[in-house]
Coordinates of C-alpha atoms (C1' of nucleotides) in Angstrom, one line a residue:
Chain I
M315 CA 0.0 -0.1 0.0
T316 CA 1.4 3.4 -1.0
V317 CA -0.2 6.7 -0.5
A318 CA 1.2 9.3 -3.1
N319 CA 0.3 12.8 -3.7
N320 CA -1.5 13.9 -6.8
E321 CA -0.2 17.4 -7.7
A322 CA -3.6 18.0 -9.2
T323 CA -5.6 17.9 -6.0
G324 CA -5.8 21.2 -3.9
A325 CA -4.4 22.8 -0.8
S326 CA -4.6 20.4 2.2
P327 CA -7.5 21.9 4.7
A328 CA -6.0 21.9 8.0
P329 CA -2.8 23.8 8.9
A330 CA 0.0 21.5 8.6
P331 CA 1.7 20.8 12.0
S332 CA 5.4 21.9 12.5
D333 CA 8.1 19.9 14.3
F334 CA 11.9 19.3 14.1
I335 CA 11.3 16.4 11.6
R336 CA 9.1 18.5 9.5
D337 CA 11.6 21.3 9.8
I338 CA 14.2 19.0 8.2
V339 CA 12.2 17.6 5.5
A340 CA 10.9 21.1 4.6
Q341 CA 14.5 22.1 4.3
H342 CA 15.5 19.1 2.1
V343 CA 12.4 20.0 -0.3
A344 CA 13.8 23.7 -0.3
E345 CA 17.2 22.4 -1.2
K346 CA 15.5 20.0 -3.5
K347 CA 17.8 17.3 -2.0
Y348 CA 15.4 14.6 -3.2
P349 CA 13.3 14.4 -6.3
R350 CA 10.4 13.3 -4.0
I351 CA 9.7 13.0 -0.2
H352 CA 9.4 9.2 0.5
T353 CA 8.6 7.9 4.1
R354 CA 7.5 4.6 5.3
F355 CA 5.4 3.1 8.3
P356 CA 7.2 -0.2 9.1
P357 CA 5.3 -2.3 11.9
E358 CA 6.4 -5.6 12.6
P359 CA 3.2 -8.0 12.2
N360 CA 3.7 -9.4 15.9
G361 CA 0.6 -7.7 17.4
Y362 CA -2.1 -5.1 17.0
L363 CA -1.4 -1.5 16.2
H364 CA -2.2 1.1 19.1
I365 CA -2.5 4.6 19.6
G366 CA 1.4 4.9 19.8
H367 CA 1.5 3.6 16.2
A368 CA -1.3 5.9 15.2
K369 CA 1.1 8.8 16.3
S370 CA 3.9 7.3 13.9
I371 CA 1.3 7.0 10.9
C372 CA 0.2 10.2 11.3
L373 CA 3.8 11.5 11.1
N374 CA 4.9 9.3 8.2
F375 CA 1.7 9.7 6.1
G376 CA 1.3 13.2 7.2
I377 CA 4.7 14.2 6.0
A378 CA 3.9 12.6 2.5
R379 CA 0.7 14.3 2.3
E380 CA 2.0 17.9 3.1
F381 CA 5.2 17.7 1.2
G382 CA 3.9 16.1 -1.8
G383 CA 5.4 12.8 -1.2
V384 CA 4.9 9.1 -0.8
C385 CA 4.5 6.9 2.2
N386 CA 4.8 3.0 2.2
L387 CA 3.1 0.8 4.7
R388 CA 5.7 -2.0 5.2
M389 CA 5.6 -5.2 7.0
D390 CA 8.9 -5.5 9.1
D391 CA 8.5 -9.3 9.0
T392 CA 12.1 -10.6 9.5
N393 CA 11.2 -12.8 12.5
P394 CA 9.1 -15.7 11.5
T395 CA 8.7 -17.0 14.9
K396 CA 7.0 -14.1 16.1
E397 CA 4.8 -12.9 13.2
D398 CA 1.5 -13.8 12.0
I399 CA -1.0 -13.3 9.0
E400 CA -3.6 -12.3 11.5
Y401 CA -1.4 -9.2 12.4
V402 CA -0.8 -8.5 8.7
E403 CA -4.4 -8.1 8.1
S404 CA -5.2 -6.2 11.4
I405 CA -2.5 -3.8 10.6
Q406 CA -3.8 -3.2 7.1
A407 CA -7.2 -2.6 8.4
D408 CA -6.2 -0.2 10.9
V409 CA -3.9 1.8 8.9
N410 CA -6.5 2.2 6.2
W411 CA -9.2 3.1 8.7
L412 CA -6.9 5.8 10.3
I413 CA -6.0 7.5 6.9
A414 CA -9.2 7.0 5.2
G415 CA -10.5 10.1 3.8
W416 CA -7.4 11.8 4.7
A417 CA -4.6 10.5 2.8
D418 CA -6.4 8.2 0.3
D419 CA -9.2 10.6 -1.0
Q420 CA -6.7 13.5 -1.5
L421 CA -3.4 11.7 -2.2
G422 CA -4.9 8.9 -4.5
L423 CA -4.4 5.9 -2.2
K424 CA -5.5 2.6 -3.8
S425 CA -6.7 1.2 -0.8
E426 CA -7.1 -2.3 -2.2
A427 CA -3.4 -2.5 -2.9
K428 CA -1.3 -4.5 -0.8
P429 CA 1.5 -3.4 1.7
F430 CA 5.0 -3.9 1.3
F431 CA 7.0 -6.6 2.9
A432 CA 10.5 -6.6 3.9
S433 CA 10.4 -10.3 3.3
D434 CA 10.0 -9.6 -0.3
Y435 CA 13.5 -8.1 -0.3
F436 CA 14.9 -11.2 1.2
E437 CA 16.7 -12.3 -2.0
Q438 CA 18.2 -8.9 -2.6
I439 CA 19.1 -8.4 0.9
Y440 CA 21.0 -11.9 0.7
E441 CA 23.0 -10.5 -2.4
F442 CA 23.8 -7.4 -0.4
A443 CA 25.2 -9.7 2.3
I444 CA 27.4 -11.6 -0.2
A445 CA 28.5 -8.2 -1.6
L446 CA 29.6 -7.3 2.1
I447 CA 31.3 -10.4 2.5
Q448 CA 33.2 -9.7 -0.8
K449 CA 34.4 -6.5 0.5
G450 CA 35.9 -8.2 3.5
K451 CA 33.2 -6.4 5.6
A452 CA 31.4 -9.4 6.9
Y453 CA 32.2 -12.8 8.1
V454 CA 30.5 -16.0 9.2
C455 CA 30.8 -16.5 12.9
D456 CA 30.6 -20.0 14.8
L457 CA 30.4 -18.6 18.3
T458 CA 27.3 -19.7 20.3
P459 CA 24.7 -17.1 21.5
D460 CA 26.3 -17.1 24.9
E461 CA 30.0 -16.8 23.6
T462 CA 28.9 -14.0 21.2
D463 CA 27.5 -11.9 24.1
E464 CA 30.6 -12.8 26.2
Y465 CA 33.0 -11.5 23.5
R466 CA 31.2 -8.6 22.8
R467 CA 30.9 -7.7 26.4
H468 CA 34.7 -7.7 26.9
A469 CA 35.4 -6.3 23.2
K470 CA 37.1 -9.2 22.2
P471 CA 37.3 -10.4 18.6
S472 CA 35.7 -13.4 17.5
P473 CA 38.3 -16.1 16.5
F474 CA 36.3 -16.3 13.1
R475 CA 36.9 -12.8 12.6
D476 CA 39.5 -13.1 10.0
R477 CA 38.0 -15.8 7.9
G478 CA 38.9 -15.7 4.5
V479 CA 36.4 -14.2 1.8
E480 CA 36.1 -17.5 0.1
E481 CA 35.3 -19.5 3.3
N482 CA 32.8 -16.9 4.4
L483 CA 31.0 -17.1 1.0
A484 CA 31.1 -20.9 1.2
L485 CA 29.9 -20.9 4.7
F486 CA 27.0 -18.3 4.0
A487 CA 25.8 -20.4 1.1
R488 CA 25.7 -23.6 3.2
M489 CA 23.8 -21.7 5.9
K490 CA 21.3 -20.8 3.3
A491 CA 21.2 -24.2 2.0
G492 CA 20.2 -25.3 5.5
E493 CA 23.1 -27.4 6.4
F494 CA 23.3 -25.9 9.8
P495 CA 21.1 -25.9 12.8
D496 CA 19.4 -22.9 14.3
G497 CA 22.0 -21.0 16.3
A498 CA 25.2 -22.7 14.7
R499 CA 26.5 -19.8 12.8
T500 CA 25.5 -16.4 12.2
L501 CA 26.6 -13.5 9.7
R502 CA 28.5 -10.5 11.3
A503 CA 29.3 -7.2 10.2
K504 CA 33.1 -6.7 10.6
I505 CA 33.2 -3.2 12.0
Q506 CA 34.8 -2.8 15.3
V507 CA 35.0 -5.1 18.3
D508 CA 35.8 -2.6 21.0
A509 CA 33.6 0.4 19.6
P510 CA 31.9 2.3 22.7
N511 CA 28.6 1.8 20.7
I512 CA 27.8 -1.7 21.2
W513 CA 25.7 -2.0 18.2
L514 CA 29.2 -1.4 16.3
R515 CA 30.8 -4.5 17.9
D516 CA 30.4 -6.6 15.0
P517 CA 26.6 -6.8 15.1
L518 CA 24.7 -9.8 13.6
L519 CA 23.5 -9.7 10.2
Y520 CA 21.7 -12.9 9.6
R521 CA 20.7 -15.8 12.1
I522 CA 19.6 -19.3 11.1
R523 CA 15.7 -20.0 11.9
H524 CA 14.4 -23.2 10.4
A525 CA 10.7 -21.8 10.5
E526 CA 8.0 -21.3 8.4
H527 CA 7.4 -17.7 7.3
H528 CA 4.1 -16.1 7.1
H529 CA 4.7 -14.5 3.7
T530 CA 7.6 -16.5 2.2
G531 CA 6.6 -20.0 3.4
A532 CA 9.5 -22.5 3.7
K533 CA 11.9 -20.6 1.2
W534 CA 14.3 -19.5 3.8
C535 CA 15.9 -20.8 6.7
L536 CA 18.2 -17.9 7.4
Y537 CA 16.5 -14.5 8.2
P538 CA 18.4 -11.1 8.2
M539 CA 18.3 -9.1 11.4
Y540 CA 16.4 -5.8 11.8
D541 CA 19.4 -3.5 11.4
F542 CA 20.5 -5.3 8.2
A543 CA 17.0 -5.6 6.7
H544 CA 15.7 -2.2 7.5
C545 CA 18.1 0.0 6.2
L546 CA 18.3 -1.8 3.0
S547 CA 14.6 -2.1 2.8
D548 CA 14.2 1.6 3.0
Y549 CA 17.0 1.9 0.2
L550 CA 15.3 -0.5 -2.2
E551 CA 12.0 1.4 -1.7
G552 CA 13.6 4.6 -2.4
I553 CA 12.9 5.9 1.1
T554 CA 14.3 9.3 1.9
H555 CA 13.5 10.0 5.6
S556 CA 13.3 6.8 7.6
I557 CA 11.5 8.0 10.9
C558 CA 11.6 5.8 13.9
T559 CA 11.3 6.0 17.8
L560 CA 14.0 7.0 20.0
E561 CA 15.3 3.5 21.1
F562 CA 16.7 3.3 17.4
E563 CA 18.9 6.3 18.1
V564 CA 22.0 4.0 19.0
H565 CA 21.6 1.9 16.1
R566 CA 21.7 5.0 13.5
P567 CA 25.5 4.6 13.2
L568 CA 25.0 0.8 11.9
Y569 CA 22.2 2.0 9.8
D570 CA 24.7 4.4 8.0
W571 CA 27.5 2.0 8.1
I572 CA 25.7 -0.9 6.3
L573 CA 24.5 1.6 3.6
E574 CA 27.9 3.4 3.1
S575 CA 29.7 0.1 3.2
L576 CA 27.8 -1.3 0.1
D577 CA 28.9 1.7 -2.3
L578 CA 25.3 2.0 -3.5
P579 CA 24.4 4.1 -6.5
R580 CA 21.4 5.8 -5.4
A581 CA 20.8 8.5 -2.6
L582 CA 20.7 6.8 0.9
P583 CA 18.0 7.2 3.2
H584 CA 18.5 8.9 6.7
Q585 CA 17.0 7.7 9.9
Y586 CA 15.5 10.4 12.3
E587 CA 14.1 9.5 15.7
F588 CA 11.2 11.1 17.9
A589 CA 9.8 10.1 21.2
R590 CA 7.3 7.3 21.2
L591 CA 3.9 8.1 22.8
S592 CA 2.9 7.4 26.6
L593 CA -0.5 8.2 27.4
G594 CA -1.8 8.3 30.9
Y595 CA -4.0 5.5 32.6
T596 CA -3.0 3.0 30.0
I597 CA 0.0 0.9 28.8
M598 CA 1.3 0.9 25.5
S599 CA 3.8 -2.2 25.2
K600 CA 2.7 -4.8 22.6
R601 CA 3.8 -7.6 24.8
K602 CA 1.8 -6.4 27.7
L603 CA -1.5 -5.7 25.5
M604 CA -0.9 -9.2 24.6
Q605 CA -0.8 -10.5 28.1
L606 CA -4.3 -8.6 28.9
V607 CA -5.6 -10.4 25.8
M608 CA -4.2 -13.7 26.2
E609 CA -5.2 -13.7 29.8
K610 CA -8.7 -12.5 29.0
L611 CA -8.6 -9.5 31.2
V612 CA -10.0 -7.8 28.4
R613 CA -12.4 -9.2 25.7
G614 CA -9.8 -9.2 22.8
W615 CA -7.5 -7.1 20.9
D616 CA -10.4 -4.8 19.9
D617 CA -11.8 -4.4 23.4
P618 CA -12.8 -0.7 23.7
R619 CA -10.9 -0.1 26.8
L620 CA -7.7 -1.1 25.2
P621 CA -5.4 1.8 23.4
T622 CA -5.2 -0.5 20.2
I623 CA -6.5 1.3 17.2
S624 CA -9.0 -1.4 16.6
G625 CA -10.3 -0.9 20.4
I626 CA -10.3 2.9 19.8
R627 CA -12.4 2.3 16.6
R628 CA -14.8 -0.1 18.2
R629 CA -15.3 2.2 21.3
G630 CA -16.8 4.8 18.6
V631 CA -13.7 7.2 18.2
T632 CA -13.5 8.6 14.6
P633 CA -10.1 8.5 12.6
E634 CA -10.6 12.3 12.4
A635 CA -10.4 12.6 16.2
L636 CA -7.5 10.5 16.4
R637 CA -5.8 12.5 13.8
A638 CA -6.6 15.8 15.6
F639 CA -5.0 14.0 18.5
A640 CA -2.0 13.0 17.0
Y641 CA -1.6 16.6 15.6
H642 CA -2.0 18.3 19.1
I643 CA 0.6 16.0 21.0
G644 CA 3.6 17.1 18.4
I645 CA 6.6 15.4 17.7
T646 CA 9.8 15.8 20.0
K647 CA 12.5 13.9 21.5
Y648 CA 11.4 14.2 24.9
N649 CA 9.9 11.2 26.6
G650 CA 6.9 12.6 28.6
V651 CA 3.6 11.1 29.4
T652 CA 0.7 12.8 27.6
D653 CA -2.4 13.6 29.8
V654 CA -5.4 11.4 28.6
A655 CA -7.5 14.5 29.0
V656 CA -5.8 15.7 25.4
L657 CA -7.2 12.6 23.6
E658 CA -10.7 12.9 25.4
H659 CA -10.7 16.5 24.4
A660 CA -10.0 15.6 20.8
I661 CA -12.8 12.9 21.0
R662 CA -15.5 15.2 22.3
E663 CA -14.6 18.0 20.1
D664 CA -15.1 15.7 17.1
L665 CA -18.2 13.9 18.4
N666 CA -19.9 17.3 19.4
Q667 CA -19.7 18.3 16.0
R668 CA -21.0 15.1 14.3
A669 CA -23.2 13.4 16.9
L670 CA -26.9 13.1 16.5
R671 CA -28.7 14.0 19.7
R672 CA -30.8 11.3 21.1
L673 CA -32.8 11.0 24.6
A674 CA -31.9 7.8 26.4
V675 CA -32.2 6.7 30.1
L676 CA -29.4 4.8 31.5
R677 CA -30.7 4.0 34.9
P678 CA -34.3 4.4 34.8
V679 CA -36.8 5.5 37.4
R680 CA -40.6 5.6 36.6
V681 CA -42.6 9.1 36.4
V682 CA -46.3 9.1 36.2
I683 CA -47.8 12.5 35.0
T684 CA -50.8 12.5 36.9
N685 CA -52.6 15.0 35.1
F686 CA -51.7 13.8 31.5
P687 CA -54.6 11.5 30.0
E688 CA -53.9 7.6 30.1
G689 CA -53.4 6.3 26.7
K690 CA -52.8 9.6 24.9
M691 CA -49.5 10.0 23.2
E692 CA -47.9 13.3 21.7
E693 CA -45.3 13.6 19.1
L694 CA -42.8 16.3 20.2
D695 CA -40.2 18.0 17.8
A696 CA -36.8 17.4 18.8
V697 CA -33.5 18.9 17.3
N698 CA -30.8 16.2 16.0
N699 CA -27.9 18.4 16.3
P700 CA -27.7 22.0 17.9
E701 CA -24.1 22.1 16.1
D702 CA -25.7 21.4 12.5
E703 CA -28.9 22.7 11.5
S704 CA -28.7 20.3 8.3
A705 CA -29.0 17.3 10.6
G706 CA -32.8 18.5 11.0
K707 CA -35.4 17.4 13.5
R708 CA -37.4 14.2 14.5
K709 CA -40.3 13.4 16.4
I710 CA -40.4 11.7 19.8
P711 CA -43.3 10.1 21.7
F712 CA -44.6 11.8 24.8
S713 CA -47.1 9.8 27.2
R714 CA -48.4 9.7 30.8
E715 CA -45.7 7.3 31.8
L716 CA -42.0 8.1 31.5
Y717 CA -38.6 7.0 32.7
I718 CA -36.1 9.6 33.9
E719 CA -32.5 9.1 35.1
R720 CA -32.4 7.9 38.6
D721 CA -29.4 10.6 39.2
D722 CA -31.9 13.5 38.0
F723 CA -34.0 13.1 41.1
A724 CA -33.0 13.6 44.8
E725 CA -35.0 13.1 47.7
V726 CA -32.8 15.3 49.9
P727 CA -31.0 17.7 47.1
P728 CA -27.6 18.7 47.8
P729 CA -26.9 22.3 47.3
K730 CA -27.1 23.6 43.9
F731 CA -29.0 20.8 42.5
F732 CA -31.1 22.0 39.8
R733 CA -33.0 18.8 38.8
L734 CA -36.0 17.2 40.2
K735 CA -36.8 17.1 43.8
P736 CA -39.9 16.7 46.0
G737 CA -42.1 19.7 45.4
G738 CA -39.7 20.9 42.9
E739 CA -40.0 21.6 39.2
V740 CA -38.0 20.7 36.4
R741 CA -38.1 20.9 32.4
L742 CA -38.5 17.9 30.5
K743 CA -36.2 18.4 27.3
Y744 CA -38.5 19.2 24.4
A745 CA -41.7 18.6 26.7
Y746 CA -43.4 20.0 29.6
I747 CA -42.3 21.4 33.0
I748 CA -43.1 19.0 35.7
K749 CA -43.4 19.1 39.3
C750 CA -42.7 16.4 41.6
D751 CA -45.8 15.7 43.8
E752 CA -45.1 12.3 45.6
V753 CA -42.4 9.9 46.1
I754 CA -43.6 6.2 46.0
K755 CA -41.3 3.7 47.6
D756 CA -41.2 -0.2 47.4
A757 CA -41.0 -2.3 50.8
A758 CA -37.3 -1.8 50.9
G759 CA -37.4 1.8 50.8
N760 CA -36.3 2.3 47.4
I761 CA -37.8 4.7 45.0
A762 CA -40.3 2.9 42.8
E763 CA -42.1 5.8 41.1
L764 CA -42.4 9.6 41.2
R765 CA -45.8 11.0 40.6
C766 CA -45.6 14.2 39.0
T767 CA -48.0 17.1 37.6
A768 CA -47.4 18.8 34.3
D769 CA -47.5 22.5 33.5
L770 CA -49.5 21.5 30.3
D771 CA -49.0 25.0 28.9
S772 CA -45.4 24.9 29.1
K773 CA -44.2 22.9 26.1
T774 CA -42.4 24.6 23.1
G775 CA -45.1 27.2 21.7
G776 CA -47.3 27.1 24.6
A777 CA -48.3 30.0 27.1
T778 CA -45.8 29.3 29.6
A779 CA -43.0 27.8 27.4
G780 CA -40.9 30.7 28.3
R781 CA -41.2 30.0 32.2
K782 CA -37.5 29.7 33.7
V783 CA -36.9 26.6 35.4
K784 CA -33.4 26.1 36.5
G785 CA -33.0 22.4 35.2
T786 CA -33.8 20.6 32.0
I787 CA -33.7 16.9 32.2
H788 CA -33.9 14.0 29.5
W789 CA -36.6 11.1 29.5
V790 CA -38.2 8.6 27.4
S791 CA -42.0 7.5 27.1
A792 CA -41.9 4.2 29.1
A793 CA -44.4 2.4 26.5
H794 CA -42.5 3.3 23.6
A795 CA -39.0 2.9 25.1
V796 CA -36.4 0.5 23.1
D797 CA -34.1 -1.6 25.6
A798 CA -30.6 -1.6 24.8
E799 CA -27.5 -3.0 26.5
C800 CA -25.0 -0.1 27.0
R801 CA -21.4 -0.7 27.9
L802 CA -19.9 2.0 30.0
Y803 CA -16.3 2.2 29.9
D804 CA -13.8 3.8 32.2
R805 CA -10.1 3.8 32.2
L806 CA -8.5 0.6 32.1
F807 CA -6.2 1.4 35.0
T808 CA -6.6 3.1 38.3
E809 CA -3.2 5.0 38.0
A810 CA -1.8 7.5 35.5
E811 CA 1.3 5.5 35.3
P812 CA 0.3 2.0 35.9
E813 CA 4.0 0.7 35.8
K814 CA 5.6 3.7 37.8
D815 CA 8.2 2.4 40.3
G816 CA 8.3 -1.0 38.7
R817 CA 4.8 -1.9 39.8
D818 CA 2.9 -4.8 38.1
F819 CA 0.5 -3.2 35.9
K820 CA -2.1 -5.8 36.6
S821 CA -2.2 -4.9 40.2
V822 CA -3.7 -1.5 39.1
L823 CA -6.3 -2.7 36.6
N824 CA -9.6 -0.7 37.3
P825 CA -12.3 -3.2 38.3
H826 CA -15.0 -0.8 37.1
S827 CA -13.5 -0.4 33.8
L828 CA -16.7 -2.1 32.3
E829 CA -20.1 -1.7 33.5
V830 CA -23.0 -3.1 31.6
V831 CA -26.5 -1.6 31.8
T832 CA -29.9 -2.1 30.1
A833 CA -30.9 1.3 29.0
K834 CA -34.2 2.7 27.8
L835 CA -33.8 4.6 24.6
E836 CA -36.2 6.7 22.3
P837 CA -37.8 4.5 19.9
G838 CA -36.0 5.7 16.7
L839 CA -32.7 4.2 18.2
K840 CA -33.6 0.8 17.2
D841 CA -32.6 2.0 13.7
A842 CA -29.2 3.1 15.0
K843 CA -26.6 2.8 12.2
A844 CA -23.0 1.7 13.1
E845 CA -21.5 4.4 11.0
E846 CA -23.5 7.1 13.1
R847 CA -22.4 8.5 16.3
Y848 CA -25.0 9.4 18.9
Q849 CA -25.1 11.6 22.1
F850 CA -27.5 10.5 24.5
E851 CA -28.3 13.8 26.0
R852 CA -26.6 15.1 29.0
L853 CA -24.7 11.8 29.4
A854 CA -22.2 10.8 26.9
Y855 CA -21.4 9.7 23.2
F856 CA -22.4 6.4 22.1
A857 CA -21.8 4.3 19.0
L858 CA -23.3 0.9 18.1
D859 CA -21.4 -2.2 18.6
P860 CA -21.0 -5.0 16.4
D861 CA -22.4 -7.4 18.8
S862 CA -25.8 -5.8 18.3
K863 CA -28.8 -7.8 17.2
P864 CA -31.7 -6.6 15.2
D865 CA -33.9 -6.6 18.3
R866 CA -31.4 -5.9 21.0
P867 CA -29.0 -2.9 20.1
V868 CA -25.9 -2.8 21.9
F869 CA -24.1 0.5 22.5
N870 CA -20.7 1.3 23.5
R871 CA -20.0 4.4 25.6
T872 CA -17.3 6.2 23.7
I873 CA -17.0 8.8 26.2
T874 CA -19.1 11.0 28.7
L875 CA -19.9 14.5 28.3
R876 CA -17.9 17.0 30.4
D877 CA -19.5 16.9 33.8
T878 CA -19.1 20.1 35.5
W879 CA -21.9 19.2 37.9
A880 CA -19.7 16.1 39.1
K881 CA -16.9 18.5 40.1
E882 CA -19.4 20.9 41.8
A883 CA -21.0 17.8 43.9
G884 CA -17.4 16.7 44.4
K885 CA -16.7 19.7 46.2
A886 CA -19.3 19.2 49.0
Chain U
rU867 C1' 29.4 0.8 33.8
rG868 C1' 29.8 2.5 28.7
rU869 C1' 27.2 4.7 24.6
rC870 C1' 23.5 7.9 23.0
rC871 C1' 19.4 11.3 24.0
rG872 C1' 16.6 14.7 26.7
rA873 C1' 15.2 18.7 30.4
rU874 C1' 10.2 25.5 28.9
rG875 C1' 3.6 26.5 33.8
rG876 C1' -0.2 20.8 36.6
rU877 C1' 0.6 18.0 31.5
rG878 C1' 2.0 18.4 26.3
rU879 C1' 4.2 21.6 22.9
rA880 C1' 6.0 26.7 20.3
rA881 C1' 9.7 30.7 20.3
rU882 C1' 16.1 28.3 15.6
rG883 C1' 20.5 35.2 19.6
rG884 C1' 15.6 40.0 20.2
rU885 C1' 8.0 41.1 23.8
rA886 C1' 8.2 33.3 26.7
rG887 C1' 3.1 32.0 23.0
rC888 C1' -0.4 27.7 22.2
rA889 C1' -3.4 23.6 23.7
rC890 C1' -5.3 20.7 27.4
rA891 C1' -6.2 20.8 32.5
rU892 C1' -7.6 24.0 36.8
rG893 C1' -10.6 28.4 39.1
rG894 C1' -14.1 32.8 38.2
rC895 C1' -17.9 34.9 35.1
rC896 C1' -21.7 35.3 31.2
rC897 C1' -25.3 32.4 28.3
rU898 C1' -28.0 27.9 27.9
rU899 C1' -35.0 24.0 27.1
rU900 C1' -28.0 19.3 27.3
rG901 C1' -24.8 21.2 34.6
rG902 C1' -23.2 19.8 27.0
rA903 C1' -21.6 23.5 23.3
rG904 C1' -20.3 28.6 23.1
rG905 C1' -18.4 33.5 25.0
rC906 C1' -15.2 36.1 28.4
rU907 C1' -11.4 35.9 32.3
rA908 C1' -7.7 34.3 35.7
rU909 C1' -3.7 31.5 37.9
rU910 C1' 1.0 28.9 36.9
rG911 C1' 6.8 27.9 33.5
rU912 C1' 12.8 28.3 30.6
rC913 C1' 16.8 22.1 35.8
rA914 C1' 21.4 24.6 38.4
rU915 C1' 25.8 27.4 38.3
rG916 C1' 29.3 30.0 35.6
rG917 C1' 30.5 32.1 30.9
rU918 C1' 30.0 34.5 25.5
rU919 C1' 26.9 38.8 24.1
rC920 C1' 24.0 45.3 23.9
rG921 C1' 20.8 41.1 24.6
rA922 C1' 20.5 33.8 25.9
rA923 C1' 14.8 29.3 26.8
rU924 C1' 18.3 29.2 22.7
rC925 C1' 25.4 29.4 22.0
rC926 C1' 29.6 27.4 25.4
rA927 C1' 31.4 24.6 29.9
rU928 C1' 30.4 22.1 34.4
rG929 C1' 27.0 19.8 37.4
rU930 C1' 21.9 17.9 38.5
rC931 C1' 17.9 15.0 37.0
rG932 C1' 15.3 11.9 33.6
rG933 C1' 15.0 8.3 29.4
rA934 C1' 16.8 4.8 25.8
rC935 C1' 20.2 0.9 24.3
rA936 C1' 23.8 -3.1 25.8
rG937 C1' 18.5 -10.2 22.2
rC938 C1' 20.9 -14.9 17.2
rC939 C1' 13.4 -9.4 19.0
rA940 C1' 12.0 -4.9 16.1

RNA sequence: UGUCCGAUGGUGUAAUGGUAGCACAUGGCCCUUUGGAGGCUAUUGUCAUGGUUCGAAUCCAUGUCGGACAGCCA
């Protein structure tokens, strides 16, 4: 999969971000250093992509987009024992989803195109290895893994370091032919055994692995190491700017050494590093995310509580929101922890613009309007989206028996409580002002029903419609309501930094990260669409979950509305 | 320990030798048939010490603190 800029397309709508990497690229563009800017996003297919990868995707595809360049999605698949086709497919889907309508529509992405695979270059990479041997810059080493470690730590040269070119060539060919077991021999670069940078102490280029590869099958039994494959893959694809995270900084001299040692004819790619994303109240390590999935601490890789792209998508976050987030956090070399509030803000801002407003009651309590005729049903006008007039209006049914939110009634109201209380008045959104006359309780003392009277002139257009009442609450008509499963998500961890001071992240899992309730929805919501976003008024944004059945919708709470009342109440 | 990198309000980022700005968060006010949204407003910062300079967040030196790497993982 490649995304390329069509010069024909117009200006990009959003202001392009600026950061130290884009500054470098901009300078190269100004200098006409390369005919075309070419980046790549190179995940290893050994797990699902997460929001940290989203940052990298937005950077790499974003740079291509902003500078009229190209960005390749490349599977960095040089280790058959850890990788799987499942991950190749999920990565493709996640990348496509994230850049949809952004890179593809504007830049001419062929979304059905296949990604690149480092493993497609194995033959050429092998040839490069031979070239290196011929130049006397690589040798076959017979040291065991432990010995290799030992020698390297003590800056001791391998006894095989000065093997002749012919012997190296013959041995390397026999490695390829499968004559040696795993671990028996390696191909190493001949650089400097006592280099201060460990990665220059004759690093491994190839290791033997008699393993089936998800993409190349049984063709190979020796596989190039990351350092060897990556720079050469970049070169082969014509990459100009190879952007990776900070932990590869120490590898950069090796990246350059390999390419420079080969005397290659074309312009060489260069590596630039930025800080990976850390987000509060979650973890980003693929290995640990895998652990949560495998130990069934979450429901799968796409569990909406996870920071995986698939989880975030399932939760109801749009690609636009995720991209806005990536834009806002910036790109630096500083390892900080980004406040999750920045993500939440990006999500709310996006959803506020697009979500259709609906009335839904999560924790119902029954209300009877005693002066409203039994059996009568009124249809009331309701606005679909106050932020977007073109979203239009809809009708919602009103009747004598309703549900309101349990939290919207207080028998003993705290200070500044603007909602329903005994003897008090409240506005029912789009409907009447009601007054609570009586609280009916069950044998256990729980509130069973509220008996209220409505000011029947107070609905929109009525004589007393303009009456000021402090609070407005949502409601649904009991007889018309649709039942739905609503999954209410909260942060996965109780601590902003789950692994701070070496603590086990599983010890701070939030036991309340998922709460499931059966909600009462306004009837139109039985036709909810997966691609729509909804705001259940005064509560939160919701999106339809794929678990939904025709007669039993399932909604995921993407994110709550800002709740200044919760803050106010918390002060008391 | 070695190598490399970094340090600007609570958090994340900008200022590329010339007025320390933005966003989020936090507080206050206004508005509101969503305690949403919106509007206005306030608080808080250049790791330390020296040096160069008319002038330093920026350049230099030293120190402090933090991070990454030291797999036949990527």
